[in-house]
Short mmCIF file of C-alpha atoms in Angstrom, two decimals:
data_model
loop_
_atom_site.label_atom_id
_atom_site.label_comp_id
_atom_site.label_asym_id
_atom_site.label_seq_id
_atom_site.Cartn_x
_atom_site.Cartn_y
_atom_site.Cartn_z
CA UNK A 1 109.60 162.01 193.42
CA UNK A 2 108.32 164.74 191.11
CA UNK A 3 106.38 167.73 192.40
CA UNK A 4 105.02 170.39 190.05
CA UNK A 5 103.17 173.10 191.95
CA UNK A 6 101.44 176.40 191.33
CA UNK A 7 101.84 177.64 187.77
CA UNK A 8 104.28 175.26 186.11
CA UNK A 9 102.82 175.46 182.63
CA UNK A 10 104.54 173.56 179.85
CA UNK A 11 107.30 172.38 182.18
CA UNK A 12 108.86 168.93 181.89
CA UNK A 13 110.24 166.70 184.65
CA UNK A 14 111.66 163.20 184.19
CA UNK A 15 113.45 160.71 186.45
CA UNK A 16 115.09 157.47 185.28
CA UNK A 17 116.87 155.17 187.72
CA UNK A 18 118.54 151.76 187.65
CA UNK A 19 120.36 150.03 190.48
CA UNK A 20 119.53 150.02 194.18
CA UNK A 21 118.77 152.57 196.89
CA UNK A 22 118.95 155.60 194.59
CA UNK A 23 116.96 158.71 195.53
CA UNK A 24 115.80 161.39 193.07
CA UNK A 25 113.67 164.47 193.63
CA UNK A 26 112.50 167.15 191.21
CA UNK A 27 110.50 170.14 192.47
CA UNK A 28 109.14 172.76 190.09
CA UNK A 29 107.32 175.73 191.63
CA UNK A 30 106.13 178.46 189.30
CA UNK A 31 108.58 177.10 186.73
CA UNK A 32 107.27 178.18 183.35
CA UNK A 33 108.46 176.22 180.30
CA UNK A 34 111.32 174.81 182.37
CA UNK A 35 112.84 171.34 182.08
CA UNK A 36 114.42 169.03 184.68
CA UNK A 37 115.92 165.59 184.09
CA UNK A 38 117.61 163.07 186.40
CA UNK A 39 119.20 159.79 185.29
CA UNK A 40 120.99 157.55 187.80
CA UNK A 41 122.56 154.11 187.64
CA UNK A 42 124.33 152.47 190.54
CA UNK A 43 123.91 152.22 194.28
CA UNK A 44 122.87 154.81 196.88
CA UNK A 45 123.14 157.89 194.65
CA UNK A 46 121.06 160.98 195.43
CA UNK A 47 120.01 163.73 193.02
CA UNK A 48 117.89 166.82 193.67
CA UNK A 49 116.66 169.52 191.28
CA UNK A 50 114.71 172.53 192.56
CA UNK A 51 113.33 175.08 190.09
CA UNK A 52 111.36 178.03 191.44
CA UNK A 53 110.22 181.23 189.77
CA UNK A 54 112.07 180.20 186.59
CA UNK A 55 111.22 180.76 182.94
CA UNK A 56 112.85 178.59 180.29
CA UNK A 57 115.34 177.06 182.72
CA UNK A 58 117.03 173.71 182.04
CA UNK A 59 118.59 171.35 184.60
CA UNK A 60 120.00 167.86 184.19
CA UNK A 61 121.82 165.45 186.51
CA UNK A 62 123.42 162.19 185.35
CA UNK A 63 125.14 159.89 187.85
CA UNK A 64 126.69 156.43 187.54
CA UNK A 65 128.45 154.83 190.47
CA UNK A 66 127.84 154.72 194.21
CA UNK A 67 127.21 157.17 197.03
CA UNK A 68 127.26 160.24 194.79
CA UNK A 69 125.29 163.39 195.62
CA UNK A 70 124.24 166.10 193.18
CA UNK A 71 121.95 169.08 193.58
CA UNK A 72 120.86 171.92 191.30
CA UNK A 73 118.89 174.86 192.66
CA UNK A 74 117.56 177.35 190.11
CA UNK A 75 115.75 180.40 191.47
CA UNK A 76 114.77 183.34 189.24
CA UNK A 77 116.89 181.66 186.56
CA UNK A 78 115.58 182.88 183.22
CA UNK A 79 116.74 180.93 180.16
CA UNK A 80 119.65 179.50 182.16
CA UNK A 81 121.02 175.96 182.08
CA UNK A 82 122.76 173.75 184.64
CA UNK A 83 124.25 170.29 184.13
CA UNK A 84 126.00 167.82 186.45
CA UNK A 85 127.53 164.49 185.42
CA UNK A 86 129.31 162.29 187.95
CA UNK A 87 130.98 158.91 187.47
CA UNK A 88 132.61 157.09 190.35
CA UNK A 89 132.16 156.86 194.10
CA UNK A 90 131.38 159.42 196.80
CA UNK A 91 131.43 162.55 194.63
CA UNK A 92 129.57 165.73 195.61
CA UNK A 93 128.38 168.46 193.24
CA UNK A 94 126.18 171.49 193.84
CA UNK A 95 125.01 174.29 191.53
CA UNK A 96 123.14 177.33 192.85
CA UNK A 97 121.95 179.37 189.89
CA UNK A 98 120.18 182.71 190.32
CA UNK A 99 121.05 184.36 187.02
CA UNK A 100 119.69 185.02 183.55
CA UNK A 101 121.01 183.52 180.32
CA UNK A 102 123.76 181.74 182.26
CA UNK A 103 125.25 178.25 182.09
CA UNK A 104 126.88 176.07 184.74
CA UNK A 105 128.43 172.64 184.14
CA UNK A 106 130.15 170.18 186.48
CA UNK A 107 131.76 166.98 185.18
CA UNK A 108 133.45 164.65 187.69
CA UNK A 109 134.99 161.26 186.99
CA UNK A 110 136.69 159.53 189.92
CA UNK A 111 136.20 159.25 193.65
CA UNK A 112 135.73 161.69 196.54
CA UNK A 113 135.61 164.85 194.40
CA UNK A 114 133.79 168.03 195.47
CA UNK A 115 132.56 170.83 193.19
CA UNK A 116 130.45 173.95 193.76
CA UNK A 117 129.20 176.59 191.31
CA UNK A 118 127.28 179.64 192.49
CA UNK A 119 125.86 182.21 190.06
CA UNK A 120 123.95 184.99 191.79
CA UNK A 121 123.47 188.71 192.17
CA UNK A 122 121.74 189.58 188.93
CA UNK A 123 124.51 188.78 186.44
CA UNK A 124 123.46 188.04 182.87
CA UNK A 125 125.12 185.68 180.41
CA UNK A 126 127.73 184.19 182.74
CA UNK A 127 129.25 180.75 182.23
CA UNK A 128 131.04 178.42 184.65
CA UNK A 129 132.61 175.02 183.97
CA UNK A 130 134.34 172.51 186.28
CA UNK A 131 135.90 169.28 185.02
CA UNK A 132 137.67 167.01 187.52
CA UNK A 133 139.14 163.62 186.63
CA UNK A 134 140.82 161.77 189.46
CA UNK A 135 140.27 161.58 193.19
CA UNK A 136 140.09 163.92 196.18
CA UNK A 137 139.83 167.07 194.06
CA UNK A 138 138.03 170.23 195.21
CA UNK A 139 136.83 173.08 192.97
CA UNK A 140 134.61 176.10 193.48
CA UNK A 141 133.43 178.91 191.20
CA UNK A 142 131.55 181.93 192.52
CA UNK A 143 130.10 184.46 190.08
CA UNK A 144 128.53 187.25 192.12
CA UNK A 145 127.37 190.77 191.43
CA UNK A 146 125.88 192.33 188.36
CA UNK A 147 128.86 191.66 186.09
CA UNK A 148 127.73 190.05 182.85
CA UNK A 149 129.26 187.82 180.20
CA UNK A 150 131.85 186.48 182.64
CA UNK A 151 133.40 183.07 182.02
CA UNK A 152 135.22 180.80 184.46
CA UNK A 153 136.70 177.36 183.90
CA UNK A 154 138.50 174.86 186.13
CA UNK A 155 140.04 171.67 184.72
CA UNK A 156 141.78 169.39 187.20
CA UNK A 157 143.19 166.05 186.08
CA UNK A 158 144.92 164.01 188.77
CA UNK A 159 144.49 163.77 192.50
CA UNK A 160 144.24 166.10 195.50
CA UNK A 161 143.98 169.34 193.52
CA UNK A 162 142.25 172.46 194.87
CA UNK A 163 141.06 175.45 192.83
CA UNK A 164 138.85 178.49 193.51
CA UNK A 165 137.65 181.21 191.16
CA UNK A 166 135.72 184.29 192.34
CA UNK A 167 134.26 186.74 189.85
CA UNK A 168 132.53 189.67 191.45
CA UNK A 169 131.67 193.20 190.52
CA UNK A 170 129.41 195.59 188.73
CA UNK A 171 129.01 195.76 184.99
CA UNK A 172 129.80 199.02 183.30
#
């Protein structure tokens, strides 16, 4: 399902699916010159992209496997980009991006992995990256506050790893 409402001038939305019982939803509300792409292959995967009050935002979800869930929410995200790629079974990934000139990437290959990235609070130019290869891994990055040009990265190969990064504060 693709829904482009209000003023979504020059925005692009595309969904490509192969397999069975996959669900994909893209909603763009007052998303100027923003882009959203979903590609899924497999069984019973679900992908959601919501872009609201964005300018020049980019979001992409790619999933291959079964029972995976991915969601990207971009609100007031100006010239920011978010990307999720999941391969395997029963993985969960969520990006909540409310920042300018920021990037967020989640890559998961395996089964039963969980990853969250939150970028909020007015920060500019932040980047967050999570890469998990294996099973039963859990990772979360929170970038909050007006700090800018912060970078956070989690790489977890193997199984049953847990990692959290919190970056918070005021620039200056």
